[in-house]
PDB file of C-alpha atoms in Angstrom:
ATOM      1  CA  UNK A   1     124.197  86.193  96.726  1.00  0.00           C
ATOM      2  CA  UNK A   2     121.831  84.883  93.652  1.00  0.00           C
ATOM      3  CA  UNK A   3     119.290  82.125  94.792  1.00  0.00           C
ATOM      4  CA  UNK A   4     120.557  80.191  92.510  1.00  0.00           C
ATOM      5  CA  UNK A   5     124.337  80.385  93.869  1.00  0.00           C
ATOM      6  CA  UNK A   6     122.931  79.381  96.955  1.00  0.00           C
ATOM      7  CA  UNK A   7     120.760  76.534  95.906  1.00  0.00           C
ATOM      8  CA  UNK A   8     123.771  75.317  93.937  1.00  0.00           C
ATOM      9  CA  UNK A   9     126.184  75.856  96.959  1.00  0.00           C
ATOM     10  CA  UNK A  10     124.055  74.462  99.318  1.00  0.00           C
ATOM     11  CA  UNK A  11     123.971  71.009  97.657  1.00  0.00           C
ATOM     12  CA  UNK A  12     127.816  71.078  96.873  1.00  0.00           C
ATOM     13  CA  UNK A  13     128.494  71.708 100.767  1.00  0.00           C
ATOM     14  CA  UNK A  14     125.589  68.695 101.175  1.00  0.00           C
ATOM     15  CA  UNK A  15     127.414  66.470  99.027  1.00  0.00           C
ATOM     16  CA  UNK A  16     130.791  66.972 100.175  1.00  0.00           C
ATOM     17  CA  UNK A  17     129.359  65.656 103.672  1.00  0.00           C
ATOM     18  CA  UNK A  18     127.636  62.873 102.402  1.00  0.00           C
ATOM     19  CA  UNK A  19     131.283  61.960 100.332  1.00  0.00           C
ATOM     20  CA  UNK A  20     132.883  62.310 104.100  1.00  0.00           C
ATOM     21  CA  UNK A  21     130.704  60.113 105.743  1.00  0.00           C
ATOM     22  CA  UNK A  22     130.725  57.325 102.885  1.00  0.00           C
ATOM     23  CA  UNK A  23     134.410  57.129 102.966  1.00  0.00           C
ATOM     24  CA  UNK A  24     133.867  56.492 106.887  1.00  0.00           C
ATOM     25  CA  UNK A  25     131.312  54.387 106.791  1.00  0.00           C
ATOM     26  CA  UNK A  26     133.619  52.432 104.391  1.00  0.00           C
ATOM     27  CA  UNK A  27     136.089  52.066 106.799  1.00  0.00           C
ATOM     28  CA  UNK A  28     134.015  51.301 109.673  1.00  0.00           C
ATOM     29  CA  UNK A  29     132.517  48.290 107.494  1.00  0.00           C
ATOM     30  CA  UNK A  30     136.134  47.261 106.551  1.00  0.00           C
ATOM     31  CA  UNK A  31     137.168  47.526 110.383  1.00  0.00           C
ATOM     32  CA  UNK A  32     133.328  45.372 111.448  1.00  0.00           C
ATOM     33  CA  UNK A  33     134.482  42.402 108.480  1.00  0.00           C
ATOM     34  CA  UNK A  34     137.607  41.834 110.045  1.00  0.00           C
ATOM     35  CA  UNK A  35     136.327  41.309 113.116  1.00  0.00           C
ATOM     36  CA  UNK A  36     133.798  38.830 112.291  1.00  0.00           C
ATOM     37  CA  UNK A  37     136.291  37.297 109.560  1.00  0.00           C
ATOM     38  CA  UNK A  38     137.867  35.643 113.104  1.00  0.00           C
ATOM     39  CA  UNK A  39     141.389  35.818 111.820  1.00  0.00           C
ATOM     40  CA  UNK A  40     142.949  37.982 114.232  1.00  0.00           C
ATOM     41  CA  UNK A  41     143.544  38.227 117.693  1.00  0.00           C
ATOM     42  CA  UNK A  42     141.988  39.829 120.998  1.00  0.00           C
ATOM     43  CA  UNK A  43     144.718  42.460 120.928  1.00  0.00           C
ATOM     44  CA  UNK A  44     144.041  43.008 117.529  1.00  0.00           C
ATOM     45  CA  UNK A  45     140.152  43.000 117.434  1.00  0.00           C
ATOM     46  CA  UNK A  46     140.523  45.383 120.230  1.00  0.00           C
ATOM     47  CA  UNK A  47     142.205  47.804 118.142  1.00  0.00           C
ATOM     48  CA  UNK A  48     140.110  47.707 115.534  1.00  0.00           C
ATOM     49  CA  UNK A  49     136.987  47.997 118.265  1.00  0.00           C
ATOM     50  CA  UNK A  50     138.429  51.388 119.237  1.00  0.00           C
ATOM     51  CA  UNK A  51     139.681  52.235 115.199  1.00  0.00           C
ATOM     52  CA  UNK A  52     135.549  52.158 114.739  1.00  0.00           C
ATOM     53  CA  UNK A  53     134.986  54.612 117.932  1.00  0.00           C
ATOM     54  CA  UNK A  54     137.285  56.483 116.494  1.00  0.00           C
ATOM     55  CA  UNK A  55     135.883  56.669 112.827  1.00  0.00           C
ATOM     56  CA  UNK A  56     132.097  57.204 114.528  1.00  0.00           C
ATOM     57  CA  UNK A  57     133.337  60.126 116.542  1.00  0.00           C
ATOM     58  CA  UNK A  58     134.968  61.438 112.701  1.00  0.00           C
ATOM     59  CA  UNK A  59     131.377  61.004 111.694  1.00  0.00           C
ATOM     60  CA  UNK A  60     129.603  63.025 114.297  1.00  0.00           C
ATOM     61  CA  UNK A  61     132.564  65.596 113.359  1.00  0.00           C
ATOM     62  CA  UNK A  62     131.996  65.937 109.732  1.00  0.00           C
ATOM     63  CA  UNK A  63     128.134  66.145 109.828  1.00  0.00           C
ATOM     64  CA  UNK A  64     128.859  68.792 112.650  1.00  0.00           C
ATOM     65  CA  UNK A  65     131.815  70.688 110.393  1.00  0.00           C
ATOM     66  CA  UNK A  66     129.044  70.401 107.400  1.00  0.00           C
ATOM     67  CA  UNK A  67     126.459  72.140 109.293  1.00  0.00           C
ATOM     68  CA  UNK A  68     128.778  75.187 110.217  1.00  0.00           C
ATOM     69  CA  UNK A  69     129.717  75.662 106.972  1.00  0.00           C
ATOM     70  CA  UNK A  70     126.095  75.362 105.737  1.00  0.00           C
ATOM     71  CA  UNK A  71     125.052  78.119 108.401  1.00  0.00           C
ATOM     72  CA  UNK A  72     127.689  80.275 106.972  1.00  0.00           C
ATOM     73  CA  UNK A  73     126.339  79.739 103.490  1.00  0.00           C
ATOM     74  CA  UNK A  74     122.891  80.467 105.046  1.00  0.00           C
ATOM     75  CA  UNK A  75     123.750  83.420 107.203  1.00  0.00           C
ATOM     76  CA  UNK A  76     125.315  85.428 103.708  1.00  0.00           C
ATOM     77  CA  UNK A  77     121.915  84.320 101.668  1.00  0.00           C
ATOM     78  CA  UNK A  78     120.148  86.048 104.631  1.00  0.00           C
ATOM     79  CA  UNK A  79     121.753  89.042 104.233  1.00  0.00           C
ATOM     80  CA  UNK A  80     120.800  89.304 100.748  1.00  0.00           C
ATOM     81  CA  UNK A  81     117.578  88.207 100.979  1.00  0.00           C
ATOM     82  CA  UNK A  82     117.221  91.522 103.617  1.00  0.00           C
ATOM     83  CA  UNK A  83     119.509  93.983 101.348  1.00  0.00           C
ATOM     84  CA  UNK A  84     116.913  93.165  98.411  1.00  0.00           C
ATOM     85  CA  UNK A  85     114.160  94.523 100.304  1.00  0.00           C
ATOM     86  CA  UNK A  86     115.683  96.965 102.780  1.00  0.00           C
ATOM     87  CA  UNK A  87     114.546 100.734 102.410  1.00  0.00           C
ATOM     88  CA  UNK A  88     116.945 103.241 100.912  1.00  0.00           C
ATOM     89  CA  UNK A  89     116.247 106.829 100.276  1.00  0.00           C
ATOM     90  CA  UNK A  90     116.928 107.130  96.711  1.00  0.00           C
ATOM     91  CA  UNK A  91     114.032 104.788  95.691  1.00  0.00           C
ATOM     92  CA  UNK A  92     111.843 107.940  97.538  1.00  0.00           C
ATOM     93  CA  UNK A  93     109.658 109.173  94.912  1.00  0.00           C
ATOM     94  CA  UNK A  94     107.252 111.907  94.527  1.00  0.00           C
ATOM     95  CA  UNK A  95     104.083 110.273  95.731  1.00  0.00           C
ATOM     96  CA  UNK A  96     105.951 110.585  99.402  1.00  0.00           C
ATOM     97  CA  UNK A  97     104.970 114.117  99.593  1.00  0.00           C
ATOM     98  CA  UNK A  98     101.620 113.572  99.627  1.00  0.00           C
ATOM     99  CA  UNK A  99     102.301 111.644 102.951  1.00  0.00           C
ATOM    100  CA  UNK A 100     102.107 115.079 104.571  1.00  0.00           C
ATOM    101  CA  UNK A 101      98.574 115.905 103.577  1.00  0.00           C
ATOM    102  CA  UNK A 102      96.122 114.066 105.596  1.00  0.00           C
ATOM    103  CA  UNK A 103      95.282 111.274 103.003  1.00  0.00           C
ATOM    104  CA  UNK A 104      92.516 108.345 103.318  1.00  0.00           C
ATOM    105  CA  UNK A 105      92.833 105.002 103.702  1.00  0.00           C
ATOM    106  CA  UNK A 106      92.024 104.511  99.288  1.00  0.00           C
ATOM    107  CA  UNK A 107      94.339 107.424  98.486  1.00  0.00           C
ATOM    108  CA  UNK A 108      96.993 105.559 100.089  1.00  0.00           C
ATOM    109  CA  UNK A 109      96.327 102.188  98.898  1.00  0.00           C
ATOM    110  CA  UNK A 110      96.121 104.129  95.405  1.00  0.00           C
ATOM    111  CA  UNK A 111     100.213 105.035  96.647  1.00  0.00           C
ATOM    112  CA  UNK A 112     100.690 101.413  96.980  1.00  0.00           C
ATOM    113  CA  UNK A 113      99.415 100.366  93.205  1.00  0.00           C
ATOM    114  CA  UNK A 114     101.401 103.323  91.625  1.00  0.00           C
ATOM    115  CA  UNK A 115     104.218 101.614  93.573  1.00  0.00           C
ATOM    116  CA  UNK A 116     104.050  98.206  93.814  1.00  0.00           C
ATOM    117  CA  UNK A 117     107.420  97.618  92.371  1.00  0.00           C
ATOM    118  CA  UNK A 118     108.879  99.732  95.220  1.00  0.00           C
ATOM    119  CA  UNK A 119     109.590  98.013  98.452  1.00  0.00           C
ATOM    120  CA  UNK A 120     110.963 101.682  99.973  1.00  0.00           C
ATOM    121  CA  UNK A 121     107.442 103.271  98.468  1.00  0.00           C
ATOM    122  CA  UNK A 122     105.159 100.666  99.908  1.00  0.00           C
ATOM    123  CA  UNK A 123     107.084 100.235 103.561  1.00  0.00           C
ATOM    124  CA  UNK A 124     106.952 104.021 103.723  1.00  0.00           C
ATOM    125  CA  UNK A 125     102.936 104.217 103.190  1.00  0.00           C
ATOM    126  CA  UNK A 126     102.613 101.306 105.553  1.00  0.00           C
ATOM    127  CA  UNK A 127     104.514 102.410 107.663  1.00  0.00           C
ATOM    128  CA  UNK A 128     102.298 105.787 107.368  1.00  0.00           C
ATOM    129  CA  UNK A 129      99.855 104.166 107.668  1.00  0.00           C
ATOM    130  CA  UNK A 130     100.647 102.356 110.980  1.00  0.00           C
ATOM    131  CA  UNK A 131     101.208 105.816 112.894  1.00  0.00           C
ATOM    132  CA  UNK A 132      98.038 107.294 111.933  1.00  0.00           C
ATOM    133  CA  UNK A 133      96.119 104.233 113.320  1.00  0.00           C
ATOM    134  CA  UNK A 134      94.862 103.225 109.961  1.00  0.00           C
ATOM    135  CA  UNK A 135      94.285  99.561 108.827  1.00  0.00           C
ATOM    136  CA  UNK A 136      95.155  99.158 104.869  1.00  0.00           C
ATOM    137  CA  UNK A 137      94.320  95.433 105.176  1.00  0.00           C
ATOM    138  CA  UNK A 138      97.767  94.300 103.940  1.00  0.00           C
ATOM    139  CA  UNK A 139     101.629  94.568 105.260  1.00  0.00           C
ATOM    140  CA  UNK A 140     104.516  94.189 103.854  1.00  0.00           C
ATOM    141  CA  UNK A 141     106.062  90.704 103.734  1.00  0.00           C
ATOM    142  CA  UNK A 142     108.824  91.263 101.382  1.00  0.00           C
ATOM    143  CA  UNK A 143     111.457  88.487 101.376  1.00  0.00           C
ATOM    144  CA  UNK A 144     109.541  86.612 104.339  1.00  0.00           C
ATOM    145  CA  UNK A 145     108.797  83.111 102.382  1.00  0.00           C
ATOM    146  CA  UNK A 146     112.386  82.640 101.902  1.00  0.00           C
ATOM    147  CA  UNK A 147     113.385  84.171 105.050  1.00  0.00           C
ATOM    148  CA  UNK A 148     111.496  81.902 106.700  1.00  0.00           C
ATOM    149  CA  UNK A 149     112.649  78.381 104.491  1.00  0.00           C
ATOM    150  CA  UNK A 150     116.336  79.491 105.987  1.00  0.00           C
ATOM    151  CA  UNK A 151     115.230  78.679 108.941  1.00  0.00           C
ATOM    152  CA  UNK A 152     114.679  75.284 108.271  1.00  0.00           C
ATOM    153  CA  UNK A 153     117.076  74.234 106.009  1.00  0.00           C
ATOM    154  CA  UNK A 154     119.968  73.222 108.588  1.00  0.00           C
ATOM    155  CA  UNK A 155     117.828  70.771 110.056  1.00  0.00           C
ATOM    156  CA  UNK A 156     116.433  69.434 107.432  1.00  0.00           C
ATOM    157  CA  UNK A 157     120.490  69.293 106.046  1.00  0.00           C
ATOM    158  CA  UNK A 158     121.079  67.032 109.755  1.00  0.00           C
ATOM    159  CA  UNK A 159     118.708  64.735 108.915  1.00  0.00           C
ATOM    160  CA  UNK A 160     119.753  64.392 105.444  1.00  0.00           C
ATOM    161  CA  UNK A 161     123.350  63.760 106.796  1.00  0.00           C
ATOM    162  CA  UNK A 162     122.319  61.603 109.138  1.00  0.00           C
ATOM    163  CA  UNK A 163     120.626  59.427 106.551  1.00  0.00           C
ATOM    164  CA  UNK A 164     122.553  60.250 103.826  1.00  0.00           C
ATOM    165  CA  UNK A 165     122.520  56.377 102.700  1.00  0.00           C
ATOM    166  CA  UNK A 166     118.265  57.153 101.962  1.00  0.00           C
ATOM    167  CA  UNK A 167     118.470  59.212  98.761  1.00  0.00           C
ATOM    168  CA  UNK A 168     114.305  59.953  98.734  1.00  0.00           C
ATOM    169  CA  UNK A 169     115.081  61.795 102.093  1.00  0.00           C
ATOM    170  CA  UNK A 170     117.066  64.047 100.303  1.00  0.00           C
ATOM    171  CA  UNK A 171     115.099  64.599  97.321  1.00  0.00           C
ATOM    172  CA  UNK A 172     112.278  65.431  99.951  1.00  0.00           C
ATOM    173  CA  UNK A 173     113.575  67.843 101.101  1.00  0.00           C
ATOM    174  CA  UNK A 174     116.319  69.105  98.845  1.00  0.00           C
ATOM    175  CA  UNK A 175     115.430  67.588  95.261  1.00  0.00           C
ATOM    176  CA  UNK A 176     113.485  68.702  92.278  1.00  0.00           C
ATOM    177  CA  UNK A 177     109.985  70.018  93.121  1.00  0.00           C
ATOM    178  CA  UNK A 178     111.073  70.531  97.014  1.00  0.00           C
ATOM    179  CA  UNK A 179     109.728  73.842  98.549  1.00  0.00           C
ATOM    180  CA  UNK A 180     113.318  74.360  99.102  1.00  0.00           C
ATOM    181  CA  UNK A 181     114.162  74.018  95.374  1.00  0.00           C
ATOM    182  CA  UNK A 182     111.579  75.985  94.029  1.00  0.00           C
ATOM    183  CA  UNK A 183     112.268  78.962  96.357  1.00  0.00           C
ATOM    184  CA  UNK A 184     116.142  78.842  95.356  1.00  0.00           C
ATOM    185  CA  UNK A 185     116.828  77.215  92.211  1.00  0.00           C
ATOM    186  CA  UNK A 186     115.351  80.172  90.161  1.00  0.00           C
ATOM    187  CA  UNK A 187     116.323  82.839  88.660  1.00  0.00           C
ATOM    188  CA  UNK A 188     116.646  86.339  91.461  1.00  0.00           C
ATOM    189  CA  UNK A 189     113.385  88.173  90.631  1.00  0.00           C
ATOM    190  CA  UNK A 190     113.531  92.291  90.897  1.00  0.00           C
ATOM    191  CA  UNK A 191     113.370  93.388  94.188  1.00  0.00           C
ATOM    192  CA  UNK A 192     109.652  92.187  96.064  1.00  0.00           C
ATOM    193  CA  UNK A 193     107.084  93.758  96.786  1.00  0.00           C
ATOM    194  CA  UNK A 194     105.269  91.420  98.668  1.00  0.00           C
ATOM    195  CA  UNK A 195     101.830  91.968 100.491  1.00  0.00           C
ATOM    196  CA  UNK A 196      99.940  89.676 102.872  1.00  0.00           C
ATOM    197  CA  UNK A 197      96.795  90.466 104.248  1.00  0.00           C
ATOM    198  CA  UNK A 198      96.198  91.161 107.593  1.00  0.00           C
ATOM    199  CA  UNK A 199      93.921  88.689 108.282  1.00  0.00           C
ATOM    200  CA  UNK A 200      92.327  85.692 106.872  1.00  0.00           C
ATOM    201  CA  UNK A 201      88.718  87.018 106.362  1.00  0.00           C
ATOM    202  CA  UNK A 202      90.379  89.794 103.863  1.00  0.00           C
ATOM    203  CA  UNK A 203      92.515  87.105 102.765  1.00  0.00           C
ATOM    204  CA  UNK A 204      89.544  84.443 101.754  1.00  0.00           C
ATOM    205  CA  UNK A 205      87.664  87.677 100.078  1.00  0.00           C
ATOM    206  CA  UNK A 206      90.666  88.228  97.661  1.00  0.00           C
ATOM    207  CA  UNK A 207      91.233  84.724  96.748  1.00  0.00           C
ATOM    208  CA  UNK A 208      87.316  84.099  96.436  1.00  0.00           C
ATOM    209  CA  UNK A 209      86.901  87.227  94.410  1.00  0.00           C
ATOM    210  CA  UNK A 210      90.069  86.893  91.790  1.00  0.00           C
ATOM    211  CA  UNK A 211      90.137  82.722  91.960  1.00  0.00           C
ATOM    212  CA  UNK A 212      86.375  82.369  90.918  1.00  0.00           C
ATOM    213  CA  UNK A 213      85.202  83.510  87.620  1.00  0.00           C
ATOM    214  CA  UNK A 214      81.886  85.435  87.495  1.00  0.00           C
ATOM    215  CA  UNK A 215      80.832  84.709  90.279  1.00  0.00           C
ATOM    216  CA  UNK A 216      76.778  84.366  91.415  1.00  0.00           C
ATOM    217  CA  UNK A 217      76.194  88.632  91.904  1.00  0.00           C
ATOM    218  CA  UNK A 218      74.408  87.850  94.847  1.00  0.00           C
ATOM    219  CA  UNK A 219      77.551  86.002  96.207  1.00  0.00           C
ATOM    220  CA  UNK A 220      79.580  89.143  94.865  1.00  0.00           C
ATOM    221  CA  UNK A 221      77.026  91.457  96.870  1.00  0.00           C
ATOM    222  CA  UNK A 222      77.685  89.422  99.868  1.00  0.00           C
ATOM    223  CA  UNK A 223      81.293  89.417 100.020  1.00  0.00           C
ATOM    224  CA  UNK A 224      81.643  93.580  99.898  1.00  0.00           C
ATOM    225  CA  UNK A 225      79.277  94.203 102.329  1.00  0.00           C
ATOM    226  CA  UNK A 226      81.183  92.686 104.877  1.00  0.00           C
ATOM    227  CA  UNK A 227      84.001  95.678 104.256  1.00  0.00           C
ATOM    228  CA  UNK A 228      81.394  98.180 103.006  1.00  0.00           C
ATOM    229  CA  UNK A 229      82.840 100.487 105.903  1.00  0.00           C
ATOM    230  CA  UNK A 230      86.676  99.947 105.133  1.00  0.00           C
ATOM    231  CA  UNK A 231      87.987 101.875 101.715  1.00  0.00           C
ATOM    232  CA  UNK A 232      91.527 100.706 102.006  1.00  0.00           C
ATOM    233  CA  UNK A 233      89.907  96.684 101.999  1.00  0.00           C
ATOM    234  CA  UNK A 234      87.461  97.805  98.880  1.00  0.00           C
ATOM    235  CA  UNK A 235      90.099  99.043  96.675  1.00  0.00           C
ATOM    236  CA  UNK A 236      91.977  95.684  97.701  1.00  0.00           C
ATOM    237  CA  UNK A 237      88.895  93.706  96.695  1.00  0.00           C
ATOM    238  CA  UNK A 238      88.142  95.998  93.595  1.00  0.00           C
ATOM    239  CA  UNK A 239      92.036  94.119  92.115  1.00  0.00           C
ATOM    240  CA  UNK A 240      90.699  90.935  92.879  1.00  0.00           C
ATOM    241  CA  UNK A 241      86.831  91.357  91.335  1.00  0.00           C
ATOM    242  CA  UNK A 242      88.997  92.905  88.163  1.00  0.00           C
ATOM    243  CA  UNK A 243      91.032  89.918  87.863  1.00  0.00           C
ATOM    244  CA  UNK A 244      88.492  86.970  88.411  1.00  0.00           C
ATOM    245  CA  UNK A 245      85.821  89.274  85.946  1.00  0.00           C
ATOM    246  CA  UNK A 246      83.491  89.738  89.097  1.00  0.00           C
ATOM    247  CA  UNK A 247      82.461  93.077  87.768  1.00  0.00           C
ATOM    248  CA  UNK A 248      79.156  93.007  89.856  1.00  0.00           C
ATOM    249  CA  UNK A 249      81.429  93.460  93.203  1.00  0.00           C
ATOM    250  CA  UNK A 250      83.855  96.025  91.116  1.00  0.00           C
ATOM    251  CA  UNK A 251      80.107  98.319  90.584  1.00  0.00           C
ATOM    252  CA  UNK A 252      78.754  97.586  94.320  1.00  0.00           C
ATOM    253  CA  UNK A 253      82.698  98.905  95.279  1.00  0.00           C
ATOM    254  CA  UNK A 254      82.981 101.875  92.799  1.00  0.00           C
ATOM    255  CA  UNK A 255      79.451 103.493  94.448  1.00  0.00           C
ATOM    256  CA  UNK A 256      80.396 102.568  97.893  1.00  0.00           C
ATOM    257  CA  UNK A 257      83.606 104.433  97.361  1.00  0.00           C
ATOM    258  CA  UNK A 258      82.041 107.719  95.427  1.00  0.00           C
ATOM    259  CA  UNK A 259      79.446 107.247  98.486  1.00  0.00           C
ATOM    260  CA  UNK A 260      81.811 107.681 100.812  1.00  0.00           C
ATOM    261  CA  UNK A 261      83.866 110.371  99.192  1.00  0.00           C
ATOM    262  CA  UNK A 262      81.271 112.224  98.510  1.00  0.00           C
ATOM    263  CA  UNK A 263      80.090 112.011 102.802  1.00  0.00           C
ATOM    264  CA  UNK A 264      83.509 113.073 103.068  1.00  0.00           C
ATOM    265  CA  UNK A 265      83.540 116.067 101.331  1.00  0.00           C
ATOM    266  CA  UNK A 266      79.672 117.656 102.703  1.00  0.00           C
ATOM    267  CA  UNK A 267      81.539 117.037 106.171  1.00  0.00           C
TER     268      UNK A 267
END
């Protein structure tokens, strides 16, 4: 399913439950004025006392018959959500053979960049990675964002339903510029490769070193050192110097890395 099918889907099945429960409502409020118009009798206000338990319990029905279908709709965008990133031996190129040799931590980020529009490449390195004991500083995340927003999304729908007479709650949470919105109203993007770091120190180094423009080169300095003993974390924070033009921490990397391979290769 395209996010955008589902997005679209999602509010149809939304707004067929809100139609449901107006027409109810409706009634009950037609049943509640004849009651207070004082016009009938006891029998007959009776009747229409139980006609409104009746319509209520209709109500709890249809917001309960929404959210099944809704979790159906959910459960298939799930499923494609994991197909997109799910790891298939034909996207196995080349670079896996040098998995056998017993690579470094910077020749298999290196894998990663060649890759990085490869879910099956980059899972397999990671997951190369993993067995050997060796901490690249990132894992894969793939569709986890929206994976994640799925979760949510039937209750949020219940309280929309249940409020469905206060439009902001909806836009809130379903409208334009809603997290939900922007994750699913889009065009489907190529398959994703997508990286978070393994923890927030790494995290706050990338974002300081790519988000900042040319940066102090003392504060450049300062922010390498840290990982001046982990290759696979230098080669992620030689992307991010390169992209915020911190080229002071790209030249305190690029000798820390020859430094090291050349230790490696006198041992």
């Amino acid at each position: 399913m395209k996010r955008r099918d589902f997005y679209k889907g999602m509010i149809e099945i939304i707004q067929e439950g809100f139609d449901t429960l107006q027409k109810i409502d409706k009634a009950i409020a037609e049943a509640k004025a004849e009651i207070s118009s004082g016009r009938y009798s006891q029998d007959v206000v009776n009747e229409l006392r139980e006609k409104i338990n009746i319509l209520s319990k209709q109500s709890d029905d249809a917001i309960t018959a929404t959210l099944k279908t809704l979790s159906k709709h959910i459960d298939v965008m799930r499923s494609s959500l994991e197909d997109e990133i799910a790891m298939r031996g034909s996207d196995i190129v080349a670079d896996a053979e040098l998995l056998k040799y017993n690579l470094g931590e910077k020749e298999l980020v290196s894998i990663i960049n060649r890759n990085e529009n490869n879910p099956t490449m980059v899972q397999l390195v990671l997951l190369h990675a993993k067995e050997r004991g060796i901490d690249l500083g990132v894992r894969f995340s793939g569709n986890e964002v929206e994976l994640n927003a799925l979760n949510s999304i039937e209750y949020a729908a219940q309280v929309t339903l249940r409020n469905y007479s206060q439009a902001d709650i909806f836009e809130d949470l379903f409208g334009a510029g809603s997290e939900i919105e922007q994750l699913f109203n889009t065009i489907d993007p190529p398959p994703a490769v997508t990286l978070s770091y393994t923890d927030n120190v790494i995290a706050n180094a990338v974002r300081l070193l790519s988000d900042n423009k040319c940066l102090n080169p003392d504060i450049q300095s300062e922010v390498i050192k840290e990982f001046e003993n982990r290759p696979a974390v230098l080669s992620i924070l030689r992307n991010a110097a390169v992209k915020g033009h911190n080229f002071d921490a790209v030249d305190v990397i690029d000798a820390l890395i020859k430094n090291d391979s050349n230790s490696n290769e006198e041992e």
